[in-house]
CSV table of C-alpha atoms in Angstrom, one decimal:
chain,number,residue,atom,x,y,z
Q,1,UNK,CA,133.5,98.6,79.4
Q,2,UNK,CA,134.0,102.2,80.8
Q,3,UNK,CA,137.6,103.1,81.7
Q,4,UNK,CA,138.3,103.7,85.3
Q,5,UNK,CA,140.6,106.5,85.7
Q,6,UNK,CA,139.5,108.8,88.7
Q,7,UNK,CA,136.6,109.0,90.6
Q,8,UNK,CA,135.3,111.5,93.2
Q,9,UNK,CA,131.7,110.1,94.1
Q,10,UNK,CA,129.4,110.2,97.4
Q,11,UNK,CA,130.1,107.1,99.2
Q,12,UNK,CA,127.6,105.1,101.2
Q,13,UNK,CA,128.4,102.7,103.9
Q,14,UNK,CA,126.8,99.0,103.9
Q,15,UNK,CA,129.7,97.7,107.2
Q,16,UNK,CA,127.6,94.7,107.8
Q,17,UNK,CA,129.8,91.6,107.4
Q,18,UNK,CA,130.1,88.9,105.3
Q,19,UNK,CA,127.2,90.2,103.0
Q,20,UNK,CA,126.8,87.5,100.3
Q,21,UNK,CA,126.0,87.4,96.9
Q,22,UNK,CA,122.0,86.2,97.6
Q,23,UNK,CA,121.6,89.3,98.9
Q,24,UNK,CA,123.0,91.5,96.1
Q,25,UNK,CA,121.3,89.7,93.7
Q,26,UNK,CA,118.5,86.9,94.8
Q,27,UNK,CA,118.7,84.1,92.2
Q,28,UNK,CA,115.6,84.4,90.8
Q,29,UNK,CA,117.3,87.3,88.7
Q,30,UNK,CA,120.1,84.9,87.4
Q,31,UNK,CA,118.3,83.9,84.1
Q,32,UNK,CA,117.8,87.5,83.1
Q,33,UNK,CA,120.1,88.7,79.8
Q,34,UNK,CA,122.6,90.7,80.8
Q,35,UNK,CA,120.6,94.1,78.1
Q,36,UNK,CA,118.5,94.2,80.7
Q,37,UNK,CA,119.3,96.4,83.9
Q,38,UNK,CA,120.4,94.8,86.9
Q,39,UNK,CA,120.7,97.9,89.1
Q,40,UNK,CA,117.3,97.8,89.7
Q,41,UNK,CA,117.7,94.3,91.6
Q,42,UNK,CA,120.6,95.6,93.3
Q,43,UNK,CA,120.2,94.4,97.1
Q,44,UNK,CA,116.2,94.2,96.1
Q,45,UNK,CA,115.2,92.3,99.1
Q,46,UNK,CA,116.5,94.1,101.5
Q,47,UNK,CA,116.0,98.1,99.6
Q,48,UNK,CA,112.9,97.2,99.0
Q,49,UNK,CA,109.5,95.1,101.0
Q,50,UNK,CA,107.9,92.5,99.5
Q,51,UNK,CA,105.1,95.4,97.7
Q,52,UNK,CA,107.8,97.1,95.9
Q,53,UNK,CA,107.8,100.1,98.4
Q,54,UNK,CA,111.1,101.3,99.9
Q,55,UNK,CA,112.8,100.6,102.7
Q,56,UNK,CA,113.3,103.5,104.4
Q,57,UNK,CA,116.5,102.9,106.1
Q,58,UNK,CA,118.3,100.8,104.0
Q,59,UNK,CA,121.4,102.9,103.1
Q,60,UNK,CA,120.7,103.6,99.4
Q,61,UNK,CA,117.5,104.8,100.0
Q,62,UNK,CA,118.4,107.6,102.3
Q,63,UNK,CA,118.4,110.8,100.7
Q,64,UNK,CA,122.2,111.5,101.6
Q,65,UNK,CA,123.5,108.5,99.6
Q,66,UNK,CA,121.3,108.0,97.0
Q,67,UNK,CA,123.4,108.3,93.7
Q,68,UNK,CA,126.2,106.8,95.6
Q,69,UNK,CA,128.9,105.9,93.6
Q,70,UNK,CA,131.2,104.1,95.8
Q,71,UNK,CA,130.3,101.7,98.7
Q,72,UNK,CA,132.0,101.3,101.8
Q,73,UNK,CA,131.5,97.3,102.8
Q,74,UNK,CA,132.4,95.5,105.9
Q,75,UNK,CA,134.9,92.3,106.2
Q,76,UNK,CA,134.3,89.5,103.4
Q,77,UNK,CA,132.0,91.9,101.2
Q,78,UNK,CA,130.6,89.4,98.9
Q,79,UNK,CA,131.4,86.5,99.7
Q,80,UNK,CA,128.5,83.1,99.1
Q,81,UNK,CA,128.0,81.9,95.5
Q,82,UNK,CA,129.8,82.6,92.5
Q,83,UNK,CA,127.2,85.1,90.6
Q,84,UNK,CA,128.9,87.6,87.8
Q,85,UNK,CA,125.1,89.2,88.2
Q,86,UNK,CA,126.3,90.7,91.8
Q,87,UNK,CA,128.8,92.6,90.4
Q,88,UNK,CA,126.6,93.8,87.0
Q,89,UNK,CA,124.0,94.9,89.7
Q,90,UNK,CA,126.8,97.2,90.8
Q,91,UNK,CA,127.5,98.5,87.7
Q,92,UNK,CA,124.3,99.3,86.4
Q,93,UNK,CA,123.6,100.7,89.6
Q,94,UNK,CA,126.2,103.3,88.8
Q,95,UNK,CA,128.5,101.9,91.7
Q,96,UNK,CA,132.2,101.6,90.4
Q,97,UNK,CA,134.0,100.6,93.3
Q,98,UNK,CA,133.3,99.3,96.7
Q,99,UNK,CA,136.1,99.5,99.7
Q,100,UNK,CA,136.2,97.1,102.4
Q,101,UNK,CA,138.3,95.4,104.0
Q,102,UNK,CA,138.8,92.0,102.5
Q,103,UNK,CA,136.0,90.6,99.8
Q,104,UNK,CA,134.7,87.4,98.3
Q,105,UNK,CA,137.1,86.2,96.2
Q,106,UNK,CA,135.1,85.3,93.2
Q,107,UNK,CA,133.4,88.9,93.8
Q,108,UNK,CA,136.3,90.6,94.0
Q,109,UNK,CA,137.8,89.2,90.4
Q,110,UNK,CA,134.7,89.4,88.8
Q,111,UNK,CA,134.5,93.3,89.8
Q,112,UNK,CA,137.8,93.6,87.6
Q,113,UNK,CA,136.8,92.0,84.4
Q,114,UNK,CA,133.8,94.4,84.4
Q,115,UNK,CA,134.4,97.6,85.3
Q,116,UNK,CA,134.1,97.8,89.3
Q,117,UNK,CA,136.9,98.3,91.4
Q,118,UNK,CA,137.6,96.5,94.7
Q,119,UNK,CA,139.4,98.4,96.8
Q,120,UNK,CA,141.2,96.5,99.8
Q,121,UNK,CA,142.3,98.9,103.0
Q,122,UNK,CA,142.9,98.2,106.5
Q,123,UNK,CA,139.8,97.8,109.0
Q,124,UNK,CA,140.4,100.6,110.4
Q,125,UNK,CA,140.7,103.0,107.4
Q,126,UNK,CA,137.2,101.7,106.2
Q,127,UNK,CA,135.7,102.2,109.8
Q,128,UNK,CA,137.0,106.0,109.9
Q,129,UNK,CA,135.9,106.3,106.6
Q,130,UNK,CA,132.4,105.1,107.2
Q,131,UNK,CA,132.7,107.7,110.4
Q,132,UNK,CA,133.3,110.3,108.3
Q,133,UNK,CA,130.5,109.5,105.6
Q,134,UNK,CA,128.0,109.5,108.1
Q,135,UNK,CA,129.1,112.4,110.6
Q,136,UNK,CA,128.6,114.7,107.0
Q,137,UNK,CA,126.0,113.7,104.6
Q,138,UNK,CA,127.1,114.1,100.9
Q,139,UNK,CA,130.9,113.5,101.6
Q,140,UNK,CA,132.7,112.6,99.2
Q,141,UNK,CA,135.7,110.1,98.2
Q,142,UNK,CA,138.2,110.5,96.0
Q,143,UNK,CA,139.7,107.5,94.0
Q,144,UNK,CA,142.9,107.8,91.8
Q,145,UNK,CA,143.7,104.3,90.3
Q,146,UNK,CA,146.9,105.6,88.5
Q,147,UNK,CA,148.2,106.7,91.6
Q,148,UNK,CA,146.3,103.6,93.7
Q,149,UNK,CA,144.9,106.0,96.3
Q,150,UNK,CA,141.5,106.9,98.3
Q,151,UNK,CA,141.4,110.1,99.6
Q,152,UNK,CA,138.8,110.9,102.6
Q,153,UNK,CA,136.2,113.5,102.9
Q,154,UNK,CA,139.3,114.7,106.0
Q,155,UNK,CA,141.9,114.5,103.3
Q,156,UNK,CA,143.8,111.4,104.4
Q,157,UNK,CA,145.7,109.5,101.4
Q,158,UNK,CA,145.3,105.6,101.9
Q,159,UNK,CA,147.3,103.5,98.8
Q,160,UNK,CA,146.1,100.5,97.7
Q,161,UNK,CA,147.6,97.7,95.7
Q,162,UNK,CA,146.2,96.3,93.0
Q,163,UNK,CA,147.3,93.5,90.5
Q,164,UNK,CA,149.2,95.4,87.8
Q,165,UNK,CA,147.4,93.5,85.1
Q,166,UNK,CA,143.8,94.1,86.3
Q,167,UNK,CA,145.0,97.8,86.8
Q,168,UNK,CA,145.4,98.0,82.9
Q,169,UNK,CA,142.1,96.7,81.9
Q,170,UNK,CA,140.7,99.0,84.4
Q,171,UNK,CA,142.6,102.2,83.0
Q,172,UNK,CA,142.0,101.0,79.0
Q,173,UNK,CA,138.4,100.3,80.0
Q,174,UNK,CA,139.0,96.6,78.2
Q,175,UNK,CA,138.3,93.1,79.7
Q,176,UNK,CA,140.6,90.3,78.7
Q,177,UNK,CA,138.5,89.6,75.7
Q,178,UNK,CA,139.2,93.4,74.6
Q,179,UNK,CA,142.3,93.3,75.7
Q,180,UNK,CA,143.2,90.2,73.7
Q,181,UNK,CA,141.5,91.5,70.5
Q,182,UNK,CA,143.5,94.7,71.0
Q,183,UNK,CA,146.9,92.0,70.0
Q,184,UNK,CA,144.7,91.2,66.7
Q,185,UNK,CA,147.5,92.3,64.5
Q,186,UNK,CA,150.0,90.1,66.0
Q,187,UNK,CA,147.9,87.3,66.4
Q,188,UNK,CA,146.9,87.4,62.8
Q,189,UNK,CA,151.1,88.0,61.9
Q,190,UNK,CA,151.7,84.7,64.2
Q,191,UNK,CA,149.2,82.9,62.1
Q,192,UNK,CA,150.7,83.9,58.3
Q,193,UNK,CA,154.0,83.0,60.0
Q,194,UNK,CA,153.3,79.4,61.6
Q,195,UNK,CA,150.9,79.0,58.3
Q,196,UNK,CA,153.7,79.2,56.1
Q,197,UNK,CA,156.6,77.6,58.5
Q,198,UNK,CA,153.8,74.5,58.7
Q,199,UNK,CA,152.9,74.4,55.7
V,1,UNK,CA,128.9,93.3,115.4
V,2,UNK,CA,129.0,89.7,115.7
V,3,UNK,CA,126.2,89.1,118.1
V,4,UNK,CA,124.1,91.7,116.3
V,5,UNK,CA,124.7,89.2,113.4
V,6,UNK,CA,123.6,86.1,115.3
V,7,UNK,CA,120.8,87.7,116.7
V,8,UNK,CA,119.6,88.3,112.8
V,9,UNK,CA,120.3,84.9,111.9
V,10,UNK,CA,117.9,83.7,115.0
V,11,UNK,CA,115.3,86.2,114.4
V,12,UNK,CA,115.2,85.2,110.1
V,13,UNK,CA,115.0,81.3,111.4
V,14,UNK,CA,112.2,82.7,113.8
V,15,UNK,CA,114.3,80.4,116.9
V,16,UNK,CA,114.4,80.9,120.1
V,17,UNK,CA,117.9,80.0,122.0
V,18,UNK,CA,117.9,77.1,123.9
V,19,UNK,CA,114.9,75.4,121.6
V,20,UNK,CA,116.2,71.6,121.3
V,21,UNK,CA,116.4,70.6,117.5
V,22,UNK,CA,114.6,67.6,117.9
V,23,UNK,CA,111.5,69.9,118.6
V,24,UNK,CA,111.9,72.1,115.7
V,25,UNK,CA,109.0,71.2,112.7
V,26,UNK,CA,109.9,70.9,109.1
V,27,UNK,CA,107.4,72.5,106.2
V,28,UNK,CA,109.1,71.1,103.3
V,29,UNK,CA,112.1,68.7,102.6
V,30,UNK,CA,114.6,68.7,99.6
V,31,UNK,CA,116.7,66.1,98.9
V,32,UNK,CA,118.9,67.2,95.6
V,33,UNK,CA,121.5,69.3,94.5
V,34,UNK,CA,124.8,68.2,92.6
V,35,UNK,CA,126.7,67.5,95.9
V,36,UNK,CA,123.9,66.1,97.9
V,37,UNK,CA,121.8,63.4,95.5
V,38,UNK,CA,124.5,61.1,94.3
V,39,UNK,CA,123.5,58.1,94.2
V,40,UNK,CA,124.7,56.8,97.2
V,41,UNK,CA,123.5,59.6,99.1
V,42,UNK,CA,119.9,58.4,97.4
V,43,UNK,CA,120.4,55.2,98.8
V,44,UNK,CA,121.3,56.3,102.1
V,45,UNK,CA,118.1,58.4,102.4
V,46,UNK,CA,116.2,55.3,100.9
V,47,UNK,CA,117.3,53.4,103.4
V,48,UNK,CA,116.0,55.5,106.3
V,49,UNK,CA,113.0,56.0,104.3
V,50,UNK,CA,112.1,52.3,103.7
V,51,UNK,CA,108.9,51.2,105.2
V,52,UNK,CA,107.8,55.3,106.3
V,53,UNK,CA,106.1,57.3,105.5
V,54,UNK,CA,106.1,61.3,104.9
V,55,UNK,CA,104.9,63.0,108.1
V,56,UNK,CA,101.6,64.6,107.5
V,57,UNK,CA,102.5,68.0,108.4
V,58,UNK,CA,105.6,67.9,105.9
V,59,UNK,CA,104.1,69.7,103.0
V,60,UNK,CA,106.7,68.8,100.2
V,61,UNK,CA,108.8,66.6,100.3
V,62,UNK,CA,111.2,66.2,97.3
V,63,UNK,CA,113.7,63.7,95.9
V,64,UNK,CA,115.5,65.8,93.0
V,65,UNK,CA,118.4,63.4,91.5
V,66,UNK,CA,121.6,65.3,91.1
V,67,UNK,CA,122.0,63.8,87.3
V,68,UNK,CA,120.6,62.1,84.9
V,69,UNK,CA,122.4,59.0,84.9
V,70,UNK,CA,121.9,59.5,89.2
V,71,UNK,CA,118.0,59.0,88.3
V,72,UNK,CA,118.3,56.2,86.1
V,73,UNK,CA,120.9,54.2,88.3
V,74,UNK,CA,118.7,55.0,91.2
V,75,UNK,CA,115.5,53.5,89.1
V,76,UNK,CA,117.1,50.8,88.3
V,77,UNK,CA,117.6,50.1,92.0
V,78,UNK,CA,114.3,50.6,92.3
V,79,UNK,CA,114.9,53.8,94.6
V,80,UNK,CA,112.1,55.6,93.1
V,81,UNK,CA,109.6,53.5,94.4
V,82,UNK,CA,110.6,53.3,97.7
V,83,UNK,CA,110.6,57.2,97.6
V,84,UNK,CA,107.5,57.0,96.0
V,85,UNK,CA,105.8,54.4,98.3
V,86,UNK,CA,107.0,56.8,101.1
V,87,UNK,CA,104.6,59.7,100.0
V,88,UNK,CA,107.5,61.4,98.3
V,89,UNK,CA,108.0,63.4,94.7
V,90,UNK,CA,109.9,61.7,92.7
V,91,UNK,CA,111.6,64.5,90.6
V,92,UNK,CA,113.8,65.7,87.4
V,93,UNK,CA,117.3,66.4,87.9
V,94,UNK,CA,118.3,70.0,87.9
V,95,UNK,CA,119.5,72.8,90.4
V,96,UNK,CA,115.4,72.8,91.9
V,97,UNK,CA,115.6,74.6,95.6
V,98,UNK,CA,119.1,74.6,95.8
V,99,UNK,CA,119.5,77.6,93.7
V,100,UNK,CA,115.9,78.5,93.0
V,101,UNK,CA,116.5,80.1,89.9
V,102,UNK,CA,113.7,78.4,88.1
V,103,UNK,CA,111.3,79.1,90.6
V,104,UNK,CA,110.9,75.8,92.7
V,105,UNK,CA,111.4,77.9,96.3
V,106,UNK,CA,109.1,78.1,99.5
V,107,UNK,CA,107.0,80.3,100.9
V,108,UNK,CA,108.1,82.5,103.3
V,109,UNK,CA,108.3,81.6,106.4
V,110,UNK,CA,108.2,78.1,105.7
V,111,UNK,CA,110.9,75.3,107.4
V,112,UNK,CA,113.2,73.1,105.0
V,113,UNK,CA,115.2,70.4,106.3
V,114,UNK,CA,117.7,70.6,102.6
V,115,UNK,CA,120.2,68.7,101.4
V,116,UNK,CA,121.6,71.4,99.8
V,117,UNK,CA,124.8,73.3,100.4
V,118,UNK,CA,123.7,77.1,101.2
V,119,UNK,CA,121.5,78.9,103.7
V,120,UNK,CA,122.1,82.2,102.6
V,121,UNK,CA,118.8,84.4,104.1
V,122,UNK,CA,116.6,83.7,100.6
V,123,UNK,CA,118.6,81.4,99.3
V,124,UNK,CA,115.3,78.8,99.1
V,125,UNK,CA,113.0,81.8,98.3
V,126,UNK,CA,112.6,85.1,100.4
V,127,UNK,CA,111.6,84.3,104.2
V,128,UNK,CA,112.3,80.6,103.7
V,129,UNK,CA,114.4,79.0,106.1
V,130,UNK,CA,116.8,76.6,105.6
V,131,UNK,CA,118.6,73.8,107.6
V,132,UNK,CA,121.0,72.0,105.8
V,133,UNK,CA,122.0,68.3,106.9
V,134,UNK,CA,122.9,65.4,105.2
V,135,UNK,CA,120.6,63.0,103.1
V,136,UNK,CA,119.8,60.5,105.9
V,137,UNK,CA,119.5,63.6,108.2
V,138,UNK,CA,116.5,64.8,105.4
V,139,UNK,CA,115.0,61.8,105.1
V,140,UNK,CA,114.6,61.7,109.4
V,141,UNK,CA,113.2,64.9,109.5
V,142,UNK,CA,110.3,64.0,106.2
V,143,UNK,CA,109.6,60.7,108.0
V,144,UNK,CA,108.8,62.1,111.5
V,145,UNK,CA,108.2,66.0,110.3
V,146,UNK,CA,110.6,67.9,112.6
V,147,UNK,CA,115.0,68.1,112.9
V,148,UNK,CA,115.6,64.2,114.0
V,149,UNK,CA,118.6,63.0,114.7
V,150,UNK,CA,118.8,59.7,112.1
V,151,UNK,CA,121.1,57.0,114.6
V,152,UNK,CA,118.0,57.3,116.9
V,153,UNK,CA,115.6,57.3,114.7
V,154,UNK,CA,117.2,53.7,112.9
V,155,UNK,CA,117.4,52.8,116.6
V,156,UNK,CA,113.6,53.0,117.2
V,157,UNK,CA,114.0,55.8,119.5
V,158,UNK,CA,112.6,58.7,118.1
C-alpha cells in the first residue's frame, strides 16, 4: 500500500450525518475482486441517477472538488455494515483521508489497514473547515501524519492523535500482513531455534 | 440538521406524518436473515400464518431459512408446508434481501415488511423501502397485506 507521509489536497465536504456504508458502496458491488476499481462505485447512487448521468450537485461532481483528495464528513461518517469495499472505494477514488468528527468504527479501522486516514477533530474544527472549503473553491488542506496535524486553507494547525501503531503502517505504507513479513528474518531465526531446542 | 435528516427519511419511505401504520400497504415480505429465521422465529411466523393466506396485493412473500440445518429442522416440523399452503416461497438459506448482494432486491419504490436487521436507504435494492419488525410482525403484514399489529390480528381484530 502507498505510504502516507504528507498530503496537501483539495478537500470536499460531504457534513451530512451518520452516512453509512450502503451508501458508499451499495452491496451489489460486494462480490466484485478487489483488481477491479472501486472508485468508480464510490457513493454511485447518490453521484450518479439511475441512467448513469451525473448528479449535478452532489459534491464530487462539482467542478471545485472534483479530484478531491480529502473529504470533510459529518458525525458517525461511516457508520452501518462492516464493508472493507467502502473504504477501497475511497482509495481507488484517490481519497486518502477523510476528517470528521467521530466515524464508524469498523470504517475507521479498516481505513488504517489500507491506506486511508481517518482523521478525528472537534465539531467545530470540521464545521470551520467545511466553511472555509466552500467560501473559496479549490482550497486546500494540508495533512502532516509525522507531526499529526491538519492545517486550514486560513492557516490554523489542528493535532490529531492517532494510534502509534496504525501511524507506522501508515508512514511505512505496510498493512499488518507487510508489516509482519517485514520480521521474516526473525521469525525464520525463532523457528531454527525452537526446531532445534524441540527437537 | 436533524430534521433535514428526518424529513429525507419520510420523503425516501414516500410517508406522510401522522399516516397510522396499520394503513400503510406492503409490496413484498421477507422473512430470513441469520438473526431473524431461526427456527423458532419460523415457528413463530408459522404460527400466525396457519390457516391464512398471503394477501393478494403482497407481491412476494418469502420464507428464507437462516441455515441449513434451520430449513431441515423447520421441514421436519412440517413448517414448509404451512408456509407453503399459505401462498408463500419456500426458499434456500442464504443472505437473499437482507444484504442483496446476489441480486434478490425489490424494485424501487416497492414496500417490504423485512425481517431483516438494516434499513439503510438501498439496503433491499435502490428506492426500496424497508420496515423492519419481527417474524410474527412479517407474517401479519403478508397475511392481511399492510403494517398489522400481530396481538390483534391473533385476537380476530384486525
Amino acid at each position: 500500500m502507498e505510504p502516507f507521509r504528507h498530503l496537501d489536497a483539495v478537500a470536499v465536504p460531504f457534513p451530512r450525518p451518520n452516512i453509512d456504508t450502503d451508501q458508499i458502496i451499495p452491496a451489489r458491488y460486494l462480490n466484485r475482486l478487489r483488481d477491479e476499481d472501486f472508485g468508480a462505485w464510490l457513493y454511485r447512487d447518490l453521484r450518479f441517477a439511475p441512467d448513469g448521468t451525473e448528479v449535478p450537485d452532489f459534491p464530487l461532481n462539482r467542478p471545485q472538488w472534483r479530484g478531491a483528495r480529502i473529504v470533510l464528513g459529518g458525525p458517525n461518517y461511516a457508520c452501518g455494515s462492516s464493508r472493507e469495499h467502502a473504504v477501497w472505494a475511497h482509495v481507488d477514488y484517490g481519497i486518502r483521508a477523510v476528517i470528521a468528527p467521530s466515524f464508524g468504527d469498523i470504517f475507521r479501522i479498516n481505513g488504517l489497514k489500507n491506506g486511508l486516514l481517518p482523521v478525528v477533530l472537534p465539531a467545530e474544527a470540521v464545521r470551520n473547515l467545511i466553511a472555509q472549503v466552500e467560501a473559496a473553491p479549490g482550497a486546500r488542506i494540508a495533512i502532516d501524519l509525522p507531526a499529526q496535524t491538519v492545517t486550514g486553507p486560513d492557516g490554523a494547525v489542528h493535532a490529531f492523535e492517532i494510534d502509534p501503531f496504525a501511524k507506522h503502517c501508515l508512514l511505512e505504507g505496510l498493512d499488518e500482513l507487510g508489516f509482519t513479513l517485514g520480521l521474516e528474518e526473525e521469525i525464520a531465526a525463532f523457528e531454527r531455534r525452537y526446531g532445534r531446542e524441540n527437537a | 440538521m436533524r430534521r433535514e435528516a428526518m424529513l429525507r427519511a419520510l420523503d425516501y419511505m414516500g410517508l406522510t406524518p401522522g399516516t397510522p401504520l396499520e394503513e400503510v400497504a406492503v409490496d413484498r415480505v421477507f422473512i430470513g436473515s441469520c438473526t431473524n429465521s431461526r427456527i423458532e422465529d419460523l415457528r413463530a411466523a408459522a404460527a400466525v400464518v396457519r390457516g391464512r393466506k398471503v394477501a393478494p396485493g403482497v407481491r412476494h412473500a418469502w420464507v428464507v431459512p437462516g441455515s441449513t440445518p434451520v430449513k431441515r429442522q423447520a421441514e421436519a416440523e412440517g413448517l414448509d408446508a404451512v408456509f407453503r399452503a399459505a401462498g408463500f416461497e419456500w426458499r434456500e438459506p442464504g443472505c437473499s434481501m437482507c444484504l442483496g448482494t446476489n441480486g434478490e432486491i425489490g424494485a424501487p419504490g416497492e414496500r417490504v415488511a423485512s425481517t431483516s436487521n438494516r434499513n439503510f436507504v438501498g439496503r433491499q435494492g435502490p428506492g426500496v423501502r424497508t420496515h423492519l419488525m419481527s417474524p410474527a410482525m412479517a407474517a401479519a403484514a403478508a397475511v392481511t397485506g399492510r403494517l398489522t399489529d400481530v396481538r390483534r390480528l391473533l385476537a380476530g381484530e384486525a
